Coordinates of C-alpha atoms and ligand atoms in Angstrom, one line a residue:
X1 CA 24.5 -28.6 33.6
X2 CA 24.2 -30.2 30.3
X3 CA 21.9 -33.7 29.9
X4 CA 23.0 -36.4 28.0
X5 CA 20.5 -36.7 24.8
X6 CA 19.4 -40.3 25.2
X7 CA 19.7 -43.0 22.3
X8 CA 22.0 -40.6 20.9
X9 CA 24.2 -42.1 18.0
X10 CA 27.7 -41.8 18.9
X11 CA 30.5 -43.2 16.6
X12 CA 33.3 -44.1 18.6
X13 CA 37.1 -44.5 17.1
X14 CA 40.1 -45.8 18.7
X15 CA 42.6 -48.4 17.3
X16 CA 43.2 -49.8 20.9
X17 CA 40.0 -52.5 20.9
X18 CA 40.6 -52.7 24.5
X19 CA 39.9 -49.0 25.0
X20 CA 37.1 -49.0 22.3
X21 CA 34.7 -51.9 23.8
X22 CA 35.6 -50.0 27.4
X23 CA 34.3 -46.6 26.1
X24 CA 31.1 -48.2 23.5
X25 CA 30.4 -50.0 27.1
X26 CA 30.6 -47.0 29.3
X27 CA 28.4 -45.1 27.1
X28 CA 26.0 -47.7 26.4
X29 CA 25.5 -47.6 30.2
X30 CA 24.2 -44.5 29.8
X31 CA 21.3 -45.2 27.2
X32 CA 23.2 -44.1 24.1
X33 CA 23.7 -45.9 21.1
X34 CA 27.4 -46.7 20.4
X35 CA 29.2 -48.1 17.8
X36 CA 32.9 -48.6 17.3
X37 CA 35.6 -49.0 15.0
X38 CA 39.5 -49.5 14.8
X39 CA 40.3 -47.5 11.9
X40 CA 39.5 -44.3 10.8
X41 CA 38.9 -45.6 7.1
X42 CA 36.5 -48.0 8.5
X43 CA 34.8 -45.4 10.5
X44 CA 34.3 -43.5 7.6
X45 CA 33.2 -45.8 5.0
X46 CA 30.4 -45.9 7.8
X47 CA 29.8 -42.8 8.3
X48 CA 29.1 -42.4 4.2
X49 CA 25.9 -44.6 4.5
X50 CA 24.5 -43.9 8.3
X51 CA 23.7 -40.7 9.6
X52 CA 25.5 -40.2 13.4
X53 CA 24.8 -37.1 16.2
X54 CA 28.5 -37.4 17.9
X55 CA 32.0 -38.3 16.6
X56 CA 34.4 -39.3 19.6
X57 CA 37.8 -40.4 17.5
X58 CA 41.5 -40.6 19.1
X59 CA 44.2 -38.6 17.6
X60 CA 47.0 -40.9 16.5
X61 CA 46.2 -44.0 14.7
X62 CA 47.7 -45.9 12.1
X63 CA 46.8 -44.9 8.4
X64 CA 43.9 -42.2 8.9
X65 CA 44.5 -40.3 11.9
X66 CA 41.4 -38.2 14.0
X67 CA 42.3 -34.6 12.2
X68 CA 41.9 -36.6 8.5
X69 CA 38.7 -38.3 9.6
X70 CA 37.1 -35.3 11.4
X71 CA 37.8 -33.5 8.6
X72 CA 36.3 -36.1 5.8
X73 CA 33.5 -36.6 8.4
X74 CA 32.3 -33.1 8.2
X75 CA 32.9 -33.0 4.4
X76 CA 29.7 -35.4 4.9
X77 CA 27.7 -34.3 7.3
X78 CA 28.6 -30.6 8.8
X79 CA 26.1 -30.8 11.3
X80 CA 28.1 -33.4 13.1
X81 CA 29.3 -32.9 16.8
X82 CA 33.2 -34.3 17.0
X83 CA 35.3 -34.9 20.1
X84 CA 38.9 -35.7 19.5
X85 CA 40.6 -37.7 22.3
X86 CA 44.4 -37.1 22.5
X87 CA 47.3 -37.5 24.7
X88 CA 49.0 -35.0 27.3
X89 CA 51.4 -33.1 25.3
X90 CA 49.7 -33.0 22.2
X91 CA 47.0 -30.6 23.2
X92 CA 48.5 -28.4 19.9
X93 CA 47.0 -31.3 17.8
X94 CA 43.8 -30.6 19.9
X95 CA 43.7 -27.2 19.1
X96 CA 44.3 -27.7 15.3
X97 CA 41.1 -29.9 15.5
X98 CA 39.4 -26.8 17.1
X99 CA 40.4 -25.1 14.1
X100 CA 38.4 -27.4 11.7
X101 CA 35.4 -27.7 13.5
X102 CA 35.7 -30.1 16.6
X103 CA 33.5 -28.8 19.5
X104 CA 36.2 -30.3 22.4
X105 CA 38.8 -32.2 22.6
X106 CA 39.4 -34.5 26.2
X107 CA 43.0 -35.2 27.3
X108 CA 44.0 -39.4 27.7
X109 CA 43.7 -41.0 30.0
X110 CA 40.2 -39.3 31.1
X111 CA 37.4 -41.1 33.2
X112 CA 33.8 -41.7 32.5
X113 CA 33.3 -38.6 34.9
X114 CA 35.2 -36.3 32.5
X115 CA 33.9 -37.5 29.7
X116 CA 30.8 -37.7 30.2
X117 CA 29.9 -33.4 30.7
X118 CA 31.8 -33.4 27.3
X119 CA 29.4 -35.5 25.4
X120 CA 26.6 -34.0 26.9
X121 CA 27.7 -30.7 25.9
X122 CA 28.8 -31.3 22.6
X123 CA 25.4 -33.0 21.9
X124 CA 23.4 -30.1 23.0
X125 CA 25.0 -27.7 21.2
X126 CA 24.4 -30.2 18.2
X127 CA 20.7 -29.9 19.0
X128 CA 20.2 -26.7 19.5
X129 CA 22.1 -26.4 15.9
X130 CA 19.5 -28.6 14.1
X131 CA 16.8 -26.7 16.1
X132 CA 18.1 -23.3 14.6
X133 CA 18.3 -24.4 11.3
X134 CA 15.2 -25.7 11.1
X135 CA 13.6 -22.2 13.1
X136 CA 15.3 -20.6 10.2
X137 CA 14.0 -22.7 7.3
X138 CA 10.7 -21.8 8.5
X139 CA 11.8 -18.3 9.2
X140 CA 12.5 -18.2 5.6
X141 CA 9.8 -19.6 4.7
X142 CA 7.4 -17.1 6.5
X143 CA 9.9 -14.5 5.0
X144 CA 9.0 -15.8 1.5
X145 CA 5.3 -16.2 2.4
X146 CA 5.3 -12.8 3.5
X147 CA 6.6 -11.7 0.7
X148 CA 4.2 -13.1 -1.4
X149 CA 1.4 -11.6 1.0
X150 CA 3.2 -8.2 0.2
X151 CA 2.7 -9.1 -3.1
X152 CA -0.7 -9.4 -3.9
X153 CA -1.8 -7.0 -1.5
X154 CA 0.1 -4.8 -3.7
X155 CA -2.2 -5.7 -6.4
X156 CA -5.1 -5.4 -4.7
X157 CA -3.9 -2.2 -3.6
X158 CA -3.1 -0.9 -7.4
X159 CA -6.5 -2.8 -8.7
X160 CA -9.1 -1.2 -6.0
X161 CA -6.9 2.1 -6.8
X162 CA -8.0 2.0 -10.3
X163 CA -11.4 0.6 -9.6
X164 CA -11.8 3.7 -7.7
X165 CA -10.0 6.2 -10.1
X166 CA -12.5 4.9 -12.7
X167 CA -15.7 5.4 -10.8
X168 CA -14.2 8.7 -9.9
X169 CA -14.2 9.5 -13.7
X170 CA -17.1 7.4 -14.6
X171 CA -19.5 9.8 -11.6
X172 CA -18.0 12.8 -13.3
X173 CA -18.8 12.1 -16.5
X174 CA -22.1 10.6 -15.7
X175 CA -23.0 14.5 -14.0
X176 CA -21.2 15.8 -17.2
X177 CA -24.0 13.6 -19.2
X178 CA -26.7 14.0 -17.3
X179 CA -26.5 18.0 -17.7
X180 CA -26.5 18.5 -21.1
X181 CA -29.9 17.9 -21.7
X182 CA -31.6 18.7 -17.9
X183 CA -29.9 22.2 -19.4
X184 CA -31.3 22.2 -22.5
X185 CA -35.1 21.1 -21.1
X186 CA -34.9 23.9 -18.6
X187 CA -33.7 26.3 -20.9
X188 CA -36.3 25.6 -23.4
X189 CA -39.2 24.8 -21.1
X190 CA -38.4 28.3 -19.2
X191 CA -38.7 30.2 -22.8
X192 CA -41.9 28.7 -23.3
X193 CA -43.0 29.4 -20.2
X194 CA -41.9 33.0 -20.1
X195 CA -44.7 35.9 -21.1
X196 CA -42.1 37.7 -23.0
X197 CA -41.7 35.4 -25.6
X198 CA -43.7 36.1 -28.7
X199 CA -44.8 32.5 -29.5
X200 CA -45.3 31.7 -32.7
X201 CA -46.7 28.1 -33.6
X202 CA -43.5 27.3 -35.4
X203 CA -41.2 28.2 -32.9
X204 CA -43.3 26.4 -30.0
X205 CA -43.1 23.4 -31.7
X206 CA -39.7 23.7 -32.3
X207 CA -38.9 24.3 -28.7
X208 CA -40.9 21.5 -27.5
X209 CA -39.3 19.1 -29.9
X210 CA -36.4 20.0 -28.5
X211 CA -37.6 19.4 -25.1
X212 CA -39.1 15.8 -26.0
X213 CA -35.9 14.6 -27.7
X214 CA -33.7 16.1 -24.5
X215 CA -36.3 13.8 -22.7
X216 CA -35.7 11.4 -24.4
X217 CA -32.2 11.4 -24.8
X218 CA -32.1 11.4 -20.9
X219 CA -34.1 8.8 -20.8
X220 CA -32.1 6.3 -22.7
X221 CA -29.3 7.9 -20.6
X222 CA -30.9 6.9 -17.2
X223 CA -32.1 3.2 -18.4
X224 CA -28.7 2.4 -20.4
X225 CA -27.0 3.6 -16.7
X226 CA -29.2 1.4 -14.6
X227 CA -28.3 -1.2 -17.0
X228 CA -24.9 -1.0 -16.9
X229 CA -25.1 -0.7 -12.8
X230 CA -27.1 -3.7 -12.5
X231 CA -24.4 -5.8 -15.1
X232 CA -21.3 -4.4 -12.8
X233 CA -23.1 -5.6 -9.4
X234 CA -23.4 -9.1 -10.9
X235 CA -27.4 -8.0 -10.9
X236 CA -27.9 -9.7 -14.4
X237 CA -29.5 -13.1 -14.0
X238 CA -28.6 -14.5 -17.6
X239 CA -31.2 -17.0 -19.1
X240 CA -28.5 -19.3 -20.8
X241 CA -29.9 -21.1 -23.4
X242 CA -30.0 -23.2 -27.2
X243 CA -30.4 -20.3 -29.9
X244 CA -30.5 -20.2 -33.2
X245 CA -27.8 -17.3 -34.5
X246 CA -29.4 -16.9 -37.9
X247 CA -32.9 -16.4 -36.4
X248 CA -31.7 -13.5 -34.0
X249 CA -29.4 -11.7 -36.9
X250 CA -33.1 -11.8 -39.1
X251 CA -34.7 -10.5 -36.3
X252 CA -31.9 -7.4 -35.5
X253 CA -32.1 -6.4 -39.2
X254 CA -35.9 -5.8 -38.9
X255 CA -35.0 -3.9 -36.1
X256 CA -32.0 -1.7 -37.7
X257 CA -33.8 -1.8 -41.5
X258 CA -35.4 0.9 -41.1
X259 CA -32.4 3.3 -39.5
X260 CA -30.0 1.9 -41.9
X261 CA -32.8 3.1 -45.1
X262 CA -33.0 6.1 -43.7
X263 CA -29.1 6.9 -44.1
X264 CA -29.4 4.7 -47.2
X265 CA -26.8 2.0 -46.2
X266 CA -26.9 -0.8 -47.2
X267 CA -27.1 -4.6 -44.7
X268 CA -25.8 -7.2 -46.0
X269 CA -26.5 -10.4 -44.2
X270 CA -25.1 -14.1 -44.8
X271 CA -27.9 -17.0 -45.7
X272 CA -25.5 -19.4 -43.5
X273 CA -25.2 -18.5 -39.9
X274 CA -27.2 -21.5 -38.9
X275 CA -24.9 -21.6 -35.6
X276 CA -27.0 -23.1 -32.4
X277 CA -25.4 -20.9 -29.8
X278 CA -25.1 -20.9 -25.6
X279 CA -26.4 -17.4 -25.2
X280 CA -28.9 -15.4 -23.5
X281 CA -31.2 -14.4 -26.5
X282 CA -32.6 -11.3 -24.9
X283 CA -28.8 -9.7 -24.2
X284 CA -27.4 -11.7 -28.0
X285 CA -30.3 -9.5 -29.1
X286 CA -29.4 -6.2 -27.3
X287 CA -25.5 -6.8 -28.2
X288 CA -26.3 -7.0 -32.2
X289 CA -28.8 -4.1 -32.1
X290 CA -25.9 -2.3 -30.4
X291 CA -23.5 -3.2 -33.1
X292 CA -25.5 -2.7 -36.0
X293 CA -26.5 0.8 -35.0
X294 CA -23.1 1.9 -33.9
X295 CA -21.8 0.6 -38.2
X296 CA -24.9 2.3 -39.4
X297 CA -24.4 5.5 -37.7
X298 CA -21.0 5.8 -37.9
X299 CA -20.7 5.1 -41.6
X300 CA -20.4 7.3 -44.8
X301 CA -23.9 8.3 -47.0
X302 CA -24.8 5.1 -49.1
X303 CA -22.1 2.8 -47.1
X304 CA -22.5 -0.5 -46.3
X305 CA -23.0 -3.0 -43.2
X306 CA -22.1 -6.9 -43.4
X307 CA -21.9 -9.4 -41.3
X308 CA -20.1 -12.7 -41.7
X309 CA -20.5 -16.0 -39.5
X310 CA -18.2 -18.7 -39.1
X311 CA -17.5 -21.6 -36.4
X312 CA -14.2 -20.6 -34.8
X313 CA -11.9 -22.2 -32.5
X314 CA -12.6 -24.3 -28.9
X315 CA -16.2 -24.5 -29.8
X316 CA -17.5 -21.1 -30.3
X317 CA -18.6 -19.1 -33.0
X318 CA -17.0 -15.9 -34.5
X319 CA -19.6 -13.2 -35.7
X320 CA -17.8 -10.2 -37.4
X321 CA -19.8 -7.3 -38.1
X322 CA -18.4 -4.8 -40.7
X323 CA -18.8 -0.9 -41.6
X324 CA -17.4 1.2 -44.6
X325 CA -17.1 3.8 -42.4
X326 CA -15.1 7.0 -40.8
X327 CA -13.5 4.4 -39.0
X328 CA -11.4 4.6 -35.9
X329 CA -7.7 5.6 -34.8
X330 CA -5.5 3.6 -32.3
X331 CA -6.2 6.4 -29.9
X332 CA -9.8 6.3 -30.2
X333 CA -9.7 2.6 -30.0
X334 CA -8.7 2.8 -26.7
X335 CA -11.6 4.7 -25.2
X336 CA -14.8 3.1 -27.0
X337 CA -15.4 0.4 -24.3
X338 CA -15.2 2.9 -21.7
X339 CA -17.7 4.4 -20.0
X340 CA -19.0 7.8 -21.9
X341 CA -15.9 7.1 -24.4
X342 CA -17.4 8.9 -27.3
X343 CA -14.5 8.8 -29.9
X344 CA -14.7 12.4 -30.6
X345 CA -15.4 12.3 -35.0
X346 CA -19.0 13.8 -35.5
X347 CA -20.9 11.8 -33.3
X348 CA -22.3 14.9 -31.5
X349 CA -24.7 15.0 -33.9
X350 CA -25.5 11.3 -33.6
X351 CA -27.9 10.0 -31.1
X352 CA -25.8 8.0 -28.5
X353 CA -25.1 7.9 -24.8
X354 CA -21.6 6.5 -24.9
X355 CA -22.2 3.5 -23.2
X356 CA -23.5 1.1 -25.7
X357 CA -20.3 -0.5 -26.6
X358 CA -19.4 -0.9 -22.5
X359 CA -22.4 -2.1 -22.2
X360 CA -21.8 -4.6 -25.2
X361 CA -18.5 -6.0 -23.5
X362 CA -19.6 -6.6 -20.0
X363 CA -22.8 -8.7 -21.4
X364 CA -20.0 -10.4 -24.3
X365 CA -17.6 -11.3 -21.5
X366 CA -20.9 -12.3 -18.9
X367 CA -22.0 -15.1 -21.9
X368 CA -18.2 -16.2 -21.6
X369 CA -17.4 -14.9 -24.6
X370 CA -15.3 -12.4 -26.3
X371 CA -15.0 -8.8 -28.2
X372 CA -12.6 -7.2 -30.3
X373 CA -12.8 -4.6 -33.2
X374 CA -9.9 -4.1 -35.8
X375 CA -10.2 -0.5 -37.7
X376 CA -8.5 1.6 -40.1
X377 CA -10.0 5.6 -40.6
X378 CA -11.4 6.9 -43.4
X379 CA -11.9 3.1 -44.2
X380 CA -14.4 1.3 -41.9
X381 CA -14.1 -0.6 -38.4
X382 CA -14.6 -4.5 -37.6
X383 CA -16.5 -5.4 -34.5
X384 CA -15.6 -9.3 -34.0
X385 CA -17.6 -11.1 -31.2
X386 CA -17.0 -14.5 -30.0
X387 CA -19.5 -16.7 -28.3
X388 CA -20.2 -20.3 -26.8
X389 CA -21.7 -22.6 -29.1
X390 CA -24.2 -25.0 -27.4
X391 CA -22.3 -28.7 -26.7
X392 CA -23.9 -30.4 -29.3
X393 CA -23.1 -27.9 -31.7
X394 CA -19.6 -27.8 -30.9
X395 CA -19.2 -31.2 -30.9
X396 CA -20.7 -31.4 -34.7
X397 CA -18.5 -28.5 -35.6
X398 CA -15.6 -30.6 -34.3
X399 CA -16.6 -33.7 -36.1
X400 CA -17.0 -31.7 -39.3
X401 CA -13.5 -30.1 -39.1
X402 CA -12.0 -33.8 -38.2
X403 CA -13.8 -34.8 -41.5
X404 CA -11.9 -31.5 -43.4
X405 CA -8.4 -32.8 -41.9
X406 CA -8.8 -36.5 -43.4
X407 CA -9.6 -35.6 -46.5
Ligands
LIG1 P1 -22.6 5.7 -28.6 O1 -23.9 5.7 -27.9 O2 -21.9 7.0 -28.6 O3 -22.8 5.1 -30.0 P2 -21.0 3.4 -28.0 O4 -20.5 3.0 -26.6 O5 -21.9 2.4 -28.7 O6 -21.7 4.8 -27.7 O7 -19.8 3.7 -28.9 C1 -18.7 4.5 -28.3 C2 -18.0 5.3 -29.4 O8 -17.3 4.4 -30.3 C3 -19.0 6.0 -30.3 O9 -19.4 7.3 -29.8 C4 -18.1 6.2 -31.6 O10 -17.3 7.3 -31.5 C5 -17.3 4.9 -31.6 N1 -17.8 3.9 -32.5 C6 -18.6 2.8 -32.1 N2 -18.9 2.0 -33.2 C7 -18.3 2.6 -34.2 C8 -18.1 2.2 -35.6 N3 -18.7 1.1 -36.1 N4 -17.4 3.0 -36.4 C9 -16.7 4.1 -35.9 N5 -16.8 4.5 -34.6 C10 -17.6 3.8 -33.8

């Protein structure tokens, strides 16, 4: 059997005040919390500002009868339990309030006895309504969460997918790499060794150069690997620190002078790159060299390489790096920062590993900044790198371009 809900708010509506105060007392006997009123307009001009569990209205009343007001009542509130109390003889009116969403109905005159099981289960059922809702609000809210769950684990699938695809290719290639020139030491190292071979001075030397620069070539293979490992496994402690950008560029061309002579291209660096930059100088150092030899090799005979400085936005500075040469096509542009991504022109006869420019971009993006290359072929490429300015260089740099807006 059903319990009564205690302090239950139950709106009670009869215009006979005699049977009103006898049914608000009744029930107030019984720990819930009653309130009455005479007309159904009254009732529900109630209803509009307080909130009740249980509406227990007679049938026929003057001016608003119990169908008008159960109806306006649940135009409120739906969730509300209603109990229409009508004569014997009417009980079609009673069913009609079925119809529009009464739980009962109780047949006059009824005692406390009778009444009583019907409030109880009429408030119940109202419980165990809120309840459900609520069980699905948070259904649907663990249906949502779920969802979004689903969601990223999707990514996570898709991104360790490709993470995996690309070590897959990046193992193969490295083997690929690797091969080359253990192939061409062995094959050379196995002619010299052989008895057959008629060696001549000329041709030994020959061989063996051929064997040193394989070496060699391996060499810068293995280390710029190792590098590149240690970068990807967060192994790179960077030494973040004030320096001077114009001091590092002078010290990159006396590295790359002598390469770019030899092809006869020209560098052509600013006087004004006196940017005080957040880097690590040993890796700015590494990331210029790499840049520099990549325009001088890959240019035409007499080209030219030059660099231009400027403070750019959110406190960094932009250093653009600039080639008359072969240039690159949309295509290839999408393979240079990848591992082994050789674009394909003539570099086979250029010293290179294929990893200079991967390298390059994992140490750019480690310093927090930024790389990006704009190119056309036939008529040169752009390598643009972005990087932090120290704080008191950015804030100058910010004062300054105040200074140019005022005036
Ligand atoms: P590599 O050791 O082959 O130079 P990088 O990773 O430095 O390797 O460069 C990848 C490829 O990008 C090069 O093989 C070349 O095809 C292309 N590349 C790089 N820099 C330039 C440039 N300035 N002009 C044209 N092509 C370039």
């Amino acid at each position: 059997m059903s319990e009564l809900v205690p302090r239950s708010r139950i709106m009670v509506v009869d215009d006979q005040a005699v049977h009103l105060k006898a049914l608000c007392d009744i029930l107030g006997q019984h720990d819930l919390d009653a309130a009455g009123f005479t007309t159904g307009e009254a009732a529900l001009a109630h209803l509009r500002g307080q909130a009740y569990d249980l509406l227990l209205t007679d049938m026929n009343m003057p001016g608003m009868d119990g169908l008008a007001l159960i109806e306006a009542a649940r135009a409120l509130d739906p969730g509300i339990a209603c109990i229409i109390m009508t004569g014997a003889g009417t009980v079609d009116t009673a069913v009609k309030a079925m119809k529009i969403g009464a739980f009962d109905y109780i047949i006059k005159p009824f005692k406390a006895a009778t009444l009583l099981p019907v409030l109880a289960r009429a408030l119940e059922s109202r419980q165990l309504r809120q309840q459900n809702v609520k069980l699905e609000a948070a259904l649907r809210d663990r249906i949502d969460e779920l969802g979004r769950v689903n969601l990223f684990l999707e990514a996570a699938r898709k991104e360790a997918e490709r993470t995996n695809h690309e070590k897959s290719a990046f193992l193969s290639n490295m083997s690929h790499e690797l091969r080359t020139p253990l192939n061409s030491i062995l094959g050379f190292a196995q002619i010299l060794a052989s008895d057959r071979f008629p060696k001549g001075e000329g041709e030994r030397q020959r061989f063996s150069q051929n064997i040193v620069s394989s070496g060699k070539h391996l060499l810068s293979l293995v280390n710029e690997m190792l590098d590149l490992s240690k970068i990807e496994a967060g192994k790179v402690s960077l030494v973040l620190e004030a320096v001077m950008l114009d001091e590092v560029l002078r010290e990159v061309h006396a590295l790359v002078a002598p390469l770019a002579e030899k092809r006869r291209i020209a560098l052509l660096l600013p006087a004004d790159c006196r940017f005080e930059l957040s880097v690590d100088r040993m890796r700015l150092k590494q990331i210029l060299v790499n840049l520099f030899s990549n325009a001088i090799k890959y240019n035409r005979p007499q080209g030219s390489v030059s660099v231009d400085c400027h403070v750019g936005q959110r406190g960094y500075a932009s250093i653009a790096i600039s080639d008359s040469g072969i240039g690159l096509t949309a295509e290839q542009l999408q393979t240079i920062f990848v591992p082994f991504g050789r674009a394909g022109l003539d570099e086979s006869d250029e010293e290179g590993t294929g990893l200079g420019l991967t390298i390059t971009k994992r140490l750019v993006e480690a310093m927090r900044g930024s790389i990006g290359v704009d190119s056309k072929p036939g008529e040169g490429s752009t390598f643009r790198i972005e990087l932090p300015l120290t704080n008191t260089a950015a804030t100058a740099a910010g004062a300054r371009s105040t200074m140019h807006h005022a005036t």
